[in-house]
mmCIF file of C-alpha atoms in Angstrom:
data_model
loop_
_atom_site.group_PDB
_atom_site.id
_atom_site.type_symbol
_atom_site.label_atom_id
_atom_site.label_comp_id
_atom_site.label_asym_id
_atom_site.label_seq_id
_atom_site.Cartn_x
_atom_site.Cartn_y
_atom_site.Cartn_z
ATOM 1 C CA MET Q 20 15.321 78.308 37.585
ATOM 2 C CA SER Q 21 11.682 76.898 38.357
ATOM 3 C CA VAL Q 22 11.113 73.337 38.489
ATOM 4 C CA PRO Q 23 7.563 71.835 37.711
ATOM 5 C CA ALA Q 24 5.595 70.356 40.372
ATOM 6 C CA ALA Q 25 5.487 67.019 38.722
ATOM 7 C CA TRP Q 26 7.469 65.685 35.370
ATOM 8 C CA PRO Q 27 5.282 63.666 32.702
ATOM 9 C CA SER Q 28 5.781 59.949 33.521
ATOM 10 C CA PRO Q 29 7.304 58.088 30.869
ATOM 11 C CA ARG Q 30 5.286 55.895 28.467
ATOM 12 C CA ALA Q 31 6.194 52.219 28.990
ATOM 13 C CA ARG Q 32 7.531 50.299 25.987
ATOM 14 C CA ALA Q 33 8.209 46.577 25.441
ATOM 15 C CA TRP Q 34 11.634 45.735 24.249
ATOM 16 C CA PRO Q 35 12.181 44.415 21.326
ATOM 17 C CA PRO Q 36 9.198 45.812 19.737
ATOM 18 C CA ARG Q 37 6.524 43.247 18.510
ATOM 19 C CA ALA Q 38 4.525 43.370 15.397
ATOM 20 C CA PRO Q 39 0.853 43.461 16.010
ATOM 21 C CA SER Q 40 -0.742 40.160 16.606
ATOM 22 C CA ARG Q 41 -2.939 38.819 13.774
ATOM 23 C CA ASP Q 42 -5.037 35.286 13.907
ATOM 24 C CA THR Q 43 -4.397 34.279 10.114
ATOM 25 C CA SER Q 44 -6.275 30.983 10.690
ATOM 26 C CA SER Q 45 -10.181 30.070 9.437
ATOM 27 C CA LYS Q 46 -12.249 28.058 11.534
ATOM 28 C CA ALA Q 47 -15.156 26.179 11.329
ATOM 29 C CA ALA Q 48 -16.570 23.887 14.334
ATOM 30 C CA VAL Q 49 -19.838 21.786 14.379
ATOM 31 C CA THR Q 50 -20.723 22.454 10.661
ATOM 32 C CA SER Q 51 -23.182 20.854 8.508
ATOM 33 C CA VAL Q 52 -23.360 21.368 4.981
ATOM 34 C CA ALA Q 53 -26.216 19.569 2.846
ATOM 35 C CA GLY Q 54 -26.185 19.984 -0.751
ATOM 36 C CA SER Q 55 -28.998 21.607 -2.839
ATOM 37 C CA THR Q 56 -28.021 22.978 -5.587
ATOM 38 C CA ARG Q 57 -24.820 22.091 -7.619
ATOM 39 C CA ALA Q 58 -21.448 23.018 -6.349
ATOM 40 C CA ARG Q 59 -18.026 22.516 -6.701
ATOM 41 C CA THR Q 60 -17.036 21.560 -2.982
ATOM 42 C CA GLY Q 61 -18.346 21.502 0.047
ATOM 43 C CA VAL Q 62 -15.844 23.150 2.377
ATOM 44 C CA ARG Q 63 -12.719 24.282 0.334
ATOM 45 C CA SER Q 64 -9.832 25.967 1.912
ATOM 46 C CA SER Q 65 -7.735 28.029 -0.668
ATOM 47 C CA SER Q 66 -5.256 29.582 2.371
ATOM 48 C CA ILE Q 67 -3.403 28.302 4.785
ATOM 49 C CA ASN Q 68 -3.899 27.259 8.290
ATOM 50 C CA PHE Q 69 -7.469 26.377 8.036
ATOM 51 C CA LEU Q 70 -9.131 24.403 10.897
ATOM 52 C CA GLY Q 71 -12.025 22.250 10.433
ATOM 53 C CA GLU Q 72 -13.644 20.301 13.851
ATOM 54 C CA SER Q 73 -16.909 18.484 13.757
ATOM 55 C CA LEU Q 74 -17.876 18.596 9.944
ATOM 56 C CA LYS Q 75 -20.959 17.007 8.703
ATOM 57 C CA ILE Q 76 -21.018 17.058 4.865
ATOM 58 C CA ASP Q 77 -23.665 15.525 2.867
ATOM 59 C CA SER Q 78 -23.413 16.274 -0.904
ATOM 60 C CA GLY Q 79 -27.105 14.978 -1.785
ATOM 61 C CA GLY Q 80 -25.374 14.773 -5.297
ATOM 62 C CA ALA Q 81 -24.865 18.181 -5.626
ATOM 63 C CA ILE Q 82 -21.430 18.386 -4.983
ATOM 64 C CA TRP Q 83 -19.266 17.416 -8.081
ATOM 65 C CA ALA Q 84 -15.687 18.245 -7.392
ATOM 66 C CA ALA Q 85 -14.854 17.458 -3.743
ATOM 67 C CA GLY Q 86 -16.435 17.084 -0.191
ATOM 68 C CA VAL Q 87 -13.423 18.777 1.243
ATOM 69 C CA SER Q 88 -10.582 20.429 -0.375
ATOM 70 C CA LEU Q 89 -7.223 21.437 1.570
ATOM 71 C CA SER Q 90 -4.766 23.830 0.750
ATOM 72 C CA SER Q 91 -1.053 23.876 2.986
ATOM 73 C CA ALA Q 92 -0.979 23.549 6.584
ATOM 74 C CA SER Q 93 -4.480 22.992 7.090
ATOM 75 C CA ARG Q 94 -6.299 20.609 9.536
ATOM 76 C CA ILE Q 95 -9.731 18.891 9.745
ATOM 77 C CA ALA Q 96 -10.750 16.595 12.693
ATOM 78 C CA VAL Q 97 -13.749 14.507 13.233
ATOM 79 C CA ALA Q 98 -15.538 15.007 10.266
ATOM 80 C CA SER Q 99 -18.422 13.093 8.266
ATOM 81 C CA VAL Q 100 -18.643 13.106 4.801
ATOM 82 C CA THR Q 101 -21.276 11.303 2.139
ATOM 83 C CA ILE Q 102 -20.481 12.079 -1.539
ATOM 84 C CA GLN Q 103 -21.663 10.578 -4.636
ATOM 85 C CA ASP Q 104 -20.045 11.325 -7.740
ATOM 86 C CA ALA Q 105 -17.164 13.316 -6.202
ATOM 87 C CA GLU Q 106 -13.721 12.977 -4.136
ATOM 88 C CA GLY Q 107 -14.381 13.164 -0.768
ATOM 89 C CA LEU Q 108 -11.119 14.497 0.568
ATOM 90 C CA ARG Q 109 -8.688 16.200 -1.683
ATOM 91 C CA PHE Q 110 -5.360 17.139 -0.569
ATOM 92 C CA GLU Q 111 -4.164 20.041 -2.930
ATOM 93 C CA GLY Q 112 -1.037 21.727 -1.069
ATOM 94 C CA ASN Q 113 1.515 20.277 1.754
ATOM 95 C CA MET Q 114 1.622 19.774 5.227
ATOM 96 C CA SER Q 115 -2.134 19.217 6.000
ATOM 97 C CA THR Q 116 -3.607 16.834 8.477
ATOM 98 C CA ALA Q 117 -6.737 14.817 8.709
ATOM 99 C CA THR Q 118 -7.671 12.903 11.451
ATOM 100 C CA GLY Q 119 -10.839 11.135 12.356
ATOM 101 C CA VAL Q 120 -12.414 11.515 8.987
ATOM 102 C CA SER Q 121 -15.363 9.376 7.614
ATOM 103 C CA ILE Q 122 -16.088 9.091 4.121
ATOM 104 C CA THR Q 123 -18.745 7.196 2.455
ATOM 105 C CA ALA Q 124 -19.036 7.153 -1.205
ATOM 106 C CA SER Q 125 -20.556 6.165 -4.616
ATOM 107 C CA ALA Q 126 -18.068 7.499 -6.730
ATOM 108 C CA SER Q 127 -17.713 5.382 -9.798
ATOM 109 C CA ALA Q 128 -15.033 7.813 -11.777
ATOM 110 C CA LYS Q 129 -13.107 9.434 -8.563
ATOM 111 C CA ARG Q 130 -10.928 8.485 -5.761
ATOM 112 C CA THR Q 131 -12.281 9.177 -2.343
ATOM 113 C CA VAL Q 132 -9.271 10.532 -0.733
ATOM 114 C CA TYR Q 133 -7.167 12.111 -3.068
ATOM 115 C CA PHE Q 134 -3.117 13.288 -3.035
ATOM 116 C CA ALA Q 135 -3.128 15.735 -6.089
ATOM 117 C CA LYS Q 136 -0.126 15.962 -7.861
ATOM 118 C CA ASP Q 137 3.116 17.725 -6.549
ATOM 119 C CA THR Q 138 1.934 17.891 -3.141
ATOM 120 C CA SER Q 139 3.789 16.508 0.082
ATOM 121 C CA SER Q 140 4.382 15.702 3.926
ATOM 122 C CA ASN Q 141 0.323 15.236 4.412
ATOM 123 C CA THR Q 142 -1.289 13.350 6.924
ATOM 124 C CA PHE Q 143 -4.599 11.079 6.919
ATOM 125 C CA GLU Q 144 -4.894 9.209 10.083
ATOM 126 C CA SER Q 145 -7.376 7.541 12.293
ATOM 127 C CA GLY Q 146 -10.240 7.471 9.145
ATOM 128 C CA PHE Q 147 -12.892 5.270 7.705
ATOM 129 C CA VAL Q 148 -12.953 5.045 3.750
ATOM 130 C CA ARG Q 149 -15.576 3.341 2.039
ATOM 131 C CA ASN Q 150 -16.304 3.409 -1.761
ATOM 132 C CA SER Q 151 -19.114 1.261 -3.325
ATOM 133 C CA SER Q 152 -18.260 2.202 -7.293
ATOM 134 C CA GLY Q 153 -14.784 3.264 -7.102
ATOM 135 C CA GLY Q 154 -11.048 3.564 -5.532
ATOM 136 C CA ALA Q 155 -10.686 4.411 -1.844
ATOM 137 C CA LEU Q 156 -6.977 6.506 -1.707
ATOM 138 C CA SER Q 157 -4.990 7.520 -4.232
ATOM 139 C CA LEU Q 158 -1.518 9.219 -4.253
ATOM 140 C CA ASP Q 159 -0.375 11.202 -7.817
ATOM 141 C CA ARG Q 160 2.929 12.042 -8.042
ATOM 142 C CA SER Q 161 2.521 12.986 -4.006
ATOM 143 C CA ASP Q 162 5.598 12.441 -1.609
ATOM 144 C CA LEU Q 163 6.434 11.811 1.931
ATOM 145 C CA ASN Q 164 2.840 11.402 2.861
ATOM 146 C CA LEU Q 165 1.713 9.664 6.217
ATOM 147 C CA ILE Q 166 -1.438 7.391 5.910
ATOM 148 C CA ARG Q 167 -1.915 5.311 9.327
ATOM 149 C CA THR Q 168 -4.480 3.550 11.339
ATOM 150 C CA SER Q 169 -7.147 3.755 9.120
ATOM 151 C CA THR Q 170 -9.411 1.556 6.889
ATOM 152 C CA PHE Q 171 -10.174 1.651 3.252
ATOM 153 C CA SER Q 172 -12.608 -0.290 1.435
ATOM 154 C CA SER Q 173 -14.110 -0.589 -2.025
ATOM 155 C CA SER Q 174 -15.870 -2.723 -4.571
ATOM 156 C CA GLY Q 175 -15.429 -0.643 -7.027
ATOM 157 C CA GLY Q 176 -14.587 -3.242 -9.698
ATOM 158 C CA ALA Q 177 -12.130 -3.564 -12.513
ATOM 159 C CA GLY Q 178 -9.724 -0.347 -12.846
ATOM 160 C CA PHE Q 179 -10.574 0.494 -9.804
ATOM 161 C CA GLU Q 180 -8.093 -0.553 -6.771
ATOM 162 C CA THR Q 181 -8.628 -0.055 -3.175
ATOM 163 C CA VAL Q 182 -5.422 1.981 -2.668
ATOM 164 C CA GLU Q 183 -2.971 2.951 -5.632
ATOM 165 C CA ILE Q 184 0.404 4.516 -5.060
ATOM 166 C CA ASP Q 185 0.895 5.646 -8.797
ATOM 167 C CA VAL Q 186 4.080 6.684 -10.797
ATOM 168 C CA GLY Q 187 6.238 9.301 -9.261
ATOM 169 C CA SER Q 188 5.204 8.960 -5.808
ATOM 170 C CA ASP Q 189 8.152 8.309 -3.215
ATOM 171 C CA TYR Q 190 8.923 8.189 0.283
ATOM 172 C CA ASN Q 191 5.332 7.626 1.597
ATOM 173 C CA LEU Q 192 4.400 5.693 4.572
ATOM 174 C CA LEU Q 193 1.526 3.498 4.927
ATOM 175 C CA THR Q 194 1.236 1.832 8.450
ATOM 176 C CA GLN Q 195 -1.471 0.022 10.527
ATOM 177 C CA ASN Q 196 -4.271 0.179 7.923
ATOM 178 C CA TYR Q 197 -6.905 -2.509 6.732
ATOM 179 C CA ILE Q 198 -7.200 -2.254 3.269
ATOM 180 C CA GLU Q 199 -9.985 -4.541 1.623
ATOM 181 C CA SER Q 200 -11.512 -4.771 -1.914
ATOM 182 C CA ALA Q 201 -14.474 -6.836 -2.833
ATOM 183 C CA ASP Q 202 -13.728 -7.510 -6.380
ATOM 184 C CA HIS Q 203 -10.208 -5.760 -7.290
ATOM 185 C CA ARG Q 204 -6.785 -5.359 -6.428
ATOM 186 C CA ALA Q 205 -6.590 -4.344 -2.877
ATOM 187 C CA MET Q 206 -3.401 -2.041 -3.579
ATOM 188 C CA ARG Q 207 -1.383 -1.510 -6.650
ATOM 189 C CA VAL Q 208 2.264 0.290 -6.573
ATOM 190 C CA LEU Q 209 2.596 1.109 -10.010
ATOM 191 C CA ASN Q 210 6.126 1.179 -12.252
ATOM 192 C CA GLY Q 211 7.874 4.552 -11.119
ATOM 193 C CA ALA Q 212 6.697 4.716 -7.436
ATOM 194 C CA GLN Q 213 9.831 4.239 -5.405
ATOM 195 C CA TYR Q 214 10.759 4.047 -1.840
ATOM 196 C CA ASN Q 215 7.770 3.989 -0.001
ATOM 197 C CA THR Q 216 7.001 1.911 2.881
ATOM 198 C CA VAL Q 217 4.164 -0.435 3.711
ATOM 199 C CA SER Q 218 3.949 -1.892 6.788
ATOM 200 C CA TRP Q 219 1.873 -3.498 10.099
ATOM 201 C CA SER Q 220 -1.210 -3.849 7.597
ATOM 202 C CA THR Q 221 -3.791 -6.415 6.724
ATOM 203 C CA MET Q 222 -5.020 -6.480 2.715
ATOM 204 C CA THR Q 223 -7.457 -9.227 1.581
ATOM 205 C CA ALA Q 224 -9.427 -8.973 -1.692
ATOM 206 C CA ALA Q 225 -11.886 -11.399 -3.733
ATOM 207 C CA GLY Q 226 -13.103 -11.680 -7.265
ATOM 208 C CA PRO Q 227 -11.495 -14.145 -9.929
ATOM 209 C CA SER Q 228 -9.247 -12.113 -11.782
ATOM 210 C CA ASN Q 229 -7.074 -9.694 -9.790
ATOM 211 C CA VAL Q 230 -4.400 -10.059 -6.734
ATOM 212 C CA THR Q 231 -4.334 -8.667 -3.556
ATOM 213 C CA LEU Q 232 -1.199 -6.508 -3.664
ATOM 214 C CA ASN Q 233 0.392 -5.791 -7.000
ATOM 215 C CA ILE Q 234 3.992 -4.249 -6.948
ATOM 216 C CA GLY Q 235 5.327 -2.563 -9.963
ATOM 217 C CA GLY Q 236 7.793 -0.028 -8.319
ATOM 218 C CA ASP Q 237 11.347 -0.159 -7.252
ATOM 219 C CA PHE Q 238 13.351 0.031 -3.935
ATOM 220 C CA ASN Q 239 9.948 -0.101 -1.757
ATOM 221 C CA LEU Q 240 9.742 -1.839 1.315
ATOM 222 C CA PHE Q 241 6.478 -4.365 2.545
ATOM 223 C CA THR Q 242 7.104 -5.598 5.839
ATOM 224 C CA ARG Q 243 4.905 -7.158 8.642
ATOM 225 C CA LEU Q 244 1.805 -7.783 6.241
ATOM 226 C CA PHE Q 245 -0.981 -10.231 6.319
ATOM 227 C CA LEU Q 246 -2.362 -10.601 2.796
ATOM 228 C CA THR Q 247 -5.134 -13.044 1.856
ATOM 229 C CA HIS Q 248 -7.275 -13.565 -1.178
ATOM 230 C CA SER Q 249 -10.443 -15.803 -1.418
ATOM 231 C CA GLN Q 250 -10.344 -16.589 -5.242
ATOM 232 C CA THR Q 251 -6.902 -16.100 -6.907
ATOM 233 C CA ASN Q 252 -3.201 -14.806 -6.876
ATOM 234 C CA VAL Q 253 -2.169 -12.898 -3.447
ATOM 235 C CA LEU Q 254 0.888 -11.210 -4.099
ATOM 236 C CA ASN Q 255 1.902 -10.435 -7.418
ATOM 237 C CA VAL Q 256 5.526 -8.710 -8.101
ATOM 238 C CA VAL Q 257 5.190 -7.885 -11.996
ATOM 239 C CA SER Q 258 8.155 -7.720 -14.326
ATOM 240 C CA THR Q 259 9.150 -3.995 -13.901
ATOM 241 C CA ALA Q 260 9.409 -4.326 -10.129
ATOM 242 C CA ASN Q 261 12.948 -4.484 -9.097
ATOM 243 C CA ASP Q 262 15.300 -4.412 -6.038
ATOM 244 C CA ASN Q 263 11.809 -4.362 -3.284
ATOM 245 C CA LEU Q 264 12.134 -6.000 0.011
ATOM 246 C CA ILE Q 265 9.093 -7.977 1.373
ATOM 247 C CA SER Q 266 9.848 -9.058 4.917
ATOM 248 C CA PHE Q 267 8.139 -10.875 8.033
ATOM 249 C CA SER Q 268 5.182 -11.042 6.283
ATOM 250 C CA THR Q 269 2.272 -14.071 5.933
ATOM 251 C CA ILE Q 270 0.834 -14.448 2.163
ATOM 252 C CA SER Q 271 -2.233 -16.826 2.221
ATOM 253 C CA ALA Q 272 -4.414 -18.147 -0.637
ATOM 254 C CA ALA Q 273 -7.559 -20.014 -0.627
ATOM 255 C CA PRO Q 274 -8.426 -22.636 -2.734
ATOM 256 C CA ASN Q 275 -8.173 -22.441 -6.416
ATOM 257 C CA ASP Q 276 -5.762 -24.962 -7.896
ATOM 258 C CA ASN Q 277 -3.965 -22.916 -10.530
ATOM 259 C CA THR Q 278 -3.250 -19.961 -8.402
ATOM 260 C CA ALA Q 279 -0.127 -18.827 -6.310
ATOM 261 C CA ALA Q 280 0.171 -17.293 -3.106
ATOM 262 C CA LEU Q 281 3.397 -15.417 -4.380
ATOM 263 C CA LEU Q 282 3.536 -14.813 -8.126
ATOM 264 C CA LEU Q 283 7.007 -13.699 -8.951
ATOM 265 C CA ASP Q 284 8.034 -12.125 -12.196
ATOM 266 C CA GLY Q 285 10.331 -9.331 -11.057
ATOM 267 C CA SER Q 286 13.861 -8.753 -10.465
ATOM 268 C CA SER Q 287 16.403 -8.300 -7.660
ATOM 269 C CA ASN Q 288 13.571 -8.317 -5.306
ATOM 270 C CA THR Q 289 14.174 -10.210 -1.657
ATOM 271 C CA PHE Q 290 11.814 -12.052 0.497
ATOM 272 C CA ALA Q 291 12.871 -12.378 3.988
ATOM 273 C CA SER Q 292 11.255 -14.201 6.962
ATOM 274 C CA CYS Q 293 8.008 -14.899 5.143
ATOM 275 C CA TYR Q 294 5.475 -17.186 5.342
ATOM 276 C CA PHE Q 295 3.723 -18.316 2.089
ATOM 277 C CA SER Q 296 0.772 -20.783 2.198
ATOM 278 C CA HIS Q 297 -1.571 -22.600 -0.283
ATOM 279 C CA ASN Q 298 -4.516 -24.883 0.611
ATOM 280 C CA THR Q 299 -4.520 -26.197 -3.119
ATOM 281 C CA GLY Q 300 -2.074 -24.249 -5.216
ATOM 282 C CA TYR Q 301 1.003 -23.049 -5.518
ATOM 283 C CA ALA Q 302 2.752 -21.468 -2.418
ATOM 284 C CA ILE Q 303 5.476 -19.673 -4.526
ATOM 285 C CA ARG Q 304 5.497 -19.333 -8.634
ATOM 286 C CA LEU Q 305 8.827 -18.290 -10.337
ATOM 287 C CA ASP Q 306 7.611 -17.001 -13.947
ATOM 288 C CA ALA Q 307 9.977 -16.388 -16.977
ATOM 289 C CA GLN Q 308 10.860 -13.187 -16.599
ATOM 290 C CA SER Q 309 11.729 -13.614 -12.876
ATOM 291 C CA TRP Q 310 15.510 -12.870 -12.426
ATOM 292 C CA GLY Q 311 18.136 -12.752 -9.591
ATOM 293 C CA ASN Q 312 15.336 -12.891 -6.798
ATOM 294 C CA ARG Q 313 15.976 -14.190 -3.172
ATOM 295 C CA ILE Q 314 13.991 -15.995 -0.952
ATOM 296 C CA GLU Q 315 15.308 -16.344 2.404
ATOM 297 C CA GLN Q 316 14.574 -17.463 6.082
ATOM 298 C CA SER Q 317 10.871 -18.065 4.361
ATOM 299 C CA THR Q 318 8.424 -20.897 4.820
ATOM 300 C CA ALA Q 319 6.354 -22.149 2.069
ATOM 301 C CA SER Q 320 3.476 -24.487 2.560
ATOM 302 C CA SER Q 321 0.741 -25.847 0.633
ATOM 303 C CA ARG Q 322 -1.595 -29.272 0.473
ATOM 304 C CA GLY Q 323 -2.030 -29.473 -3.174
ATOM 305 C CA SER Q 324 -2.236 -33.028 -4.752
ATOM 306 C CA LEU Q 325 -1.484 -31.772 -8.443
ATOM 307 C CA ARG Q 326 0.742 -28.672 -7.775
ATOM 308 C CA GLU Q 327 4.163 -28.052 -6.246
ATOM 309 C CA THR Q 328 4.732 -26.134 -3.306
ATOM 310 C CA LEU Q 329 7.176 -24.328 -5.502
ATOM 311 C CA TRP Q 330 7.031 -24.192 -9.077
ATOM 312 C CA ALA Q 331 9.617 -22.320 -11.428
ATOM 313 C CA THR Q 332 8.188 -22.081 -15.195
ATOM 314 C CA GLY Q 333 11.257 -20.376 -16.439
ATOM 315 C CA GLY Q 334 13.301 -17.889 -14.663
ATOM 316 C CA SER Q 335 16.852 -17.798 -14.251
ATOM 317 C CA SER Q 336 19.470 -16.856 -11.211
ATOM 318 C CA ASN Q 337 16.941 -16.997 -8.317
ATOM 319 C CA THR Q 338 18.035 -18.332 -4.917
ATOM 320 C CA ILE Q 339 16.103 -19.853 -2.089
ATOM 321 C CA SER Q 340 18.482 -19.909 1.118
ATOM 322 C CA GLY Q 341 17.654 -21.296 4.372
ATOM 323 C CA SER Q 342 14.127 -22.289 3.852
ATOM 324 C CA TRP Q 343 11.303 -24.596 4.295
ATOM 325 C CA ILE Q 344 9.528 -25.924 1.655
ATOM 326 C CA GLN Q 345 6.422 -28.380 2.293
ATOM 327 C CA ASN Q 346 3.614 -30.240 0.406
ATOM 328 C CA LEU Q 347 1.550 -32.176 3.037
ATOM 329 C CA VAL Q 348 -0.273 -33.950 -0.291
ATOM 330 C CA GLY Q 349 1.701 -33.553 -3.398
ATOM 331 C CA PRO Q 350 5.286 -32.994 -4.993
ATOM 332 C CA GLY Q 351 7.615 -30.421 -3.344
ATOM 333 C CA ALA Q 352 9.267 -28.243 -6.038
ATOM 334 C CA ARG Q 353 9.332 -28.518 -9.946
ATOM 335 C CA PHE Q 354 12.126 -26.488 -12.151
ATOM 336 C CA GLU Q 355 10.874 -26.603 -16.115
ATOM 337 C CA GLN Q 356 10.443 -24.702 -19.174
ATOM 338 C CA GLY Q 357 13.801 -23.551 -19.264
ATOM 339 C CA ALA Q 358 14.333 -22.615 -15.533
ATOM 340 C CA SER Q 359 17.863 -22.198 -15.118
ATOM 341 C CA TRP Q 360 20.898 -20.919 -12.714
ATOM 342 C CA ASN Q 361 18.429 -21.240 -10.037
ATOM 343 C CA THR Q 362 19.645 -22.087 -6.758
ATOM 344 C CA VAL Q 363 18.036 -24.121 -3.348
ATOM 345 C CA GLU Q 364 20.591 -24.195 -0.725
ATOM 346 C CA VAL Q 365 20.769 -24.857 2.862
ATOM 347 C CA SER Q 366 16.906 -25.386 2.835
ATOM 348 C CA THR Q 367 14.527 -28.313 3.667
ATOM 349 C CA ILE Q 368 12.286 -29.711 1.143
ATOM 350 C CA ILE Q 369 9.575 -32.159 2.284
ATOM 351 C CA ALA Q 370 7.031 -33.930 0.295
ATOM 352 C CA PRO Q 371 5.307 -37.347 0.006
ATOM 353 C CA THR Q 372 5.480 -37.657 -3.421
ATOM 354 C CA ILE Q 373 8.315 -35.956 -5.339
ATOM 355 C CA GLY Q 374 10.832 -33.958 -3.684
ATOM 356 C CA VAL Q 375 12.403 -32.014 -6.086
ATOM 357 C CA PHE Q 376 11.665 -32.488 -10.187
ATOM 358 C CA PHE Q 377 13.662 -30.781 -13.082
ATOM 359 C CA ALA Q 378 12.678 -30.853 -16.645
ATOM 360 C CA ASP Q 379 13.675 -29.167 -19.724
ATOM 361 C CA ALA Q 380 15.580 -26.778 -17.139
ATOM 362 C CA SER Q 381 19.527 -26.625 -17.011
ATOM 363 C CA SER Q 382 22.316 -25.471 -14.740
ATOM 364 C CA ASN Q 383 20.070 -25.346 -11.727
ATOM 365 C CA ALA Q 384 21.552 -26.279 -8.167
ATOM 366 C CA LEU Q 385 20.570 -28.163 -4.721
ATOM 367 C CA ARG Q 386 23.264 -26.984 -2.079
ATOM 368 C CA GLY Q 387 23.483 -28.544 1.391
ATOM 369 C CA ASP Q 388 19.509 -29.119 1.361
ATOM 370 C CA TYR Q 389 17.394 -31.780 3.311
ATOM 371 C CA VAL Q 390 14.955 -33.389 0.866
ATOM 372 C CA SER Q 391 12.447 -36.176 2.155
ATOM 373 C CA ALA Q 392 10.336 -37.624 -0.417
ATOM 374 C CA SER Q 393 8.156 -40.960 -0.629
ATOM 375 C CA THR Q 394 8.976 -41.379 -4.628
#
């Protein structure tokens, strides 16, 4: 048998077999989009895994829907968006991220950053959002999103909160943000928004007719907040709000006699380790529908000569426990207009005039309290 001089060398094989590599991402870098003719969006990603970096978008009034629209698993970073009557950034999918995005808008009928219905697990961080005519951020039946280390500013007037958490938006986290409104609510959490957390943030508002933070949903956590308003009530917990926890927060109101740092009308809410202050009005006001709420380990202070630090105008079965209530000028606490079955326990009430006054109020109790008053 003859043997060949040389056998063919075997072909090298990889194991296990691998599919051919394929880059499915879309990328845009150092991109400038200037509006000239009418268009729906400046940049729109309808497929997953889009990456946009160093974007500059100026609609020039030509974009009518959104400056940037993201589908799922996409990311934009270091972007500048200027729009008029359109949304600045719209999340239309899940698990997308926007980092370092600056948006300037004058969108009278649109939200600047909009989390669309049925989206979830998106992130907006280290951004700056300013809308001179409408709202800045809206979560619309959107869950499990993260909004952090950002500034949201609005002067949109009636009907446009700076930040709105809408019905059916649950389990969202907003943390380390600065939120301001020139003439409307800084934040509104609507009835039906549940299990959201707002923490480590500052909110401020102006304007004579709306509060800084309006809570209407259930089972939400608000912790380590600083809230202030220059003209009216600061924190309003409305009648639809139940079982929320507000803790380790400062709620401060500026001069306006007939307003309150806390206006409470909901049920079964807890305020723990908070500081409520008012220069001339009520630090805490319990309204007619307030029921079963608890204020504990907190301080309420005011300097109103004609307004009590704590005023219960109706309301029942509320408890103030282990707290400090002080008025440096006027009366300490007043229960009236049918306020019943409320309890102040193991607390200190100090006032130069009347310590605690009950009028047309039944079955209320003081238990283990220290009350100091001149009259």
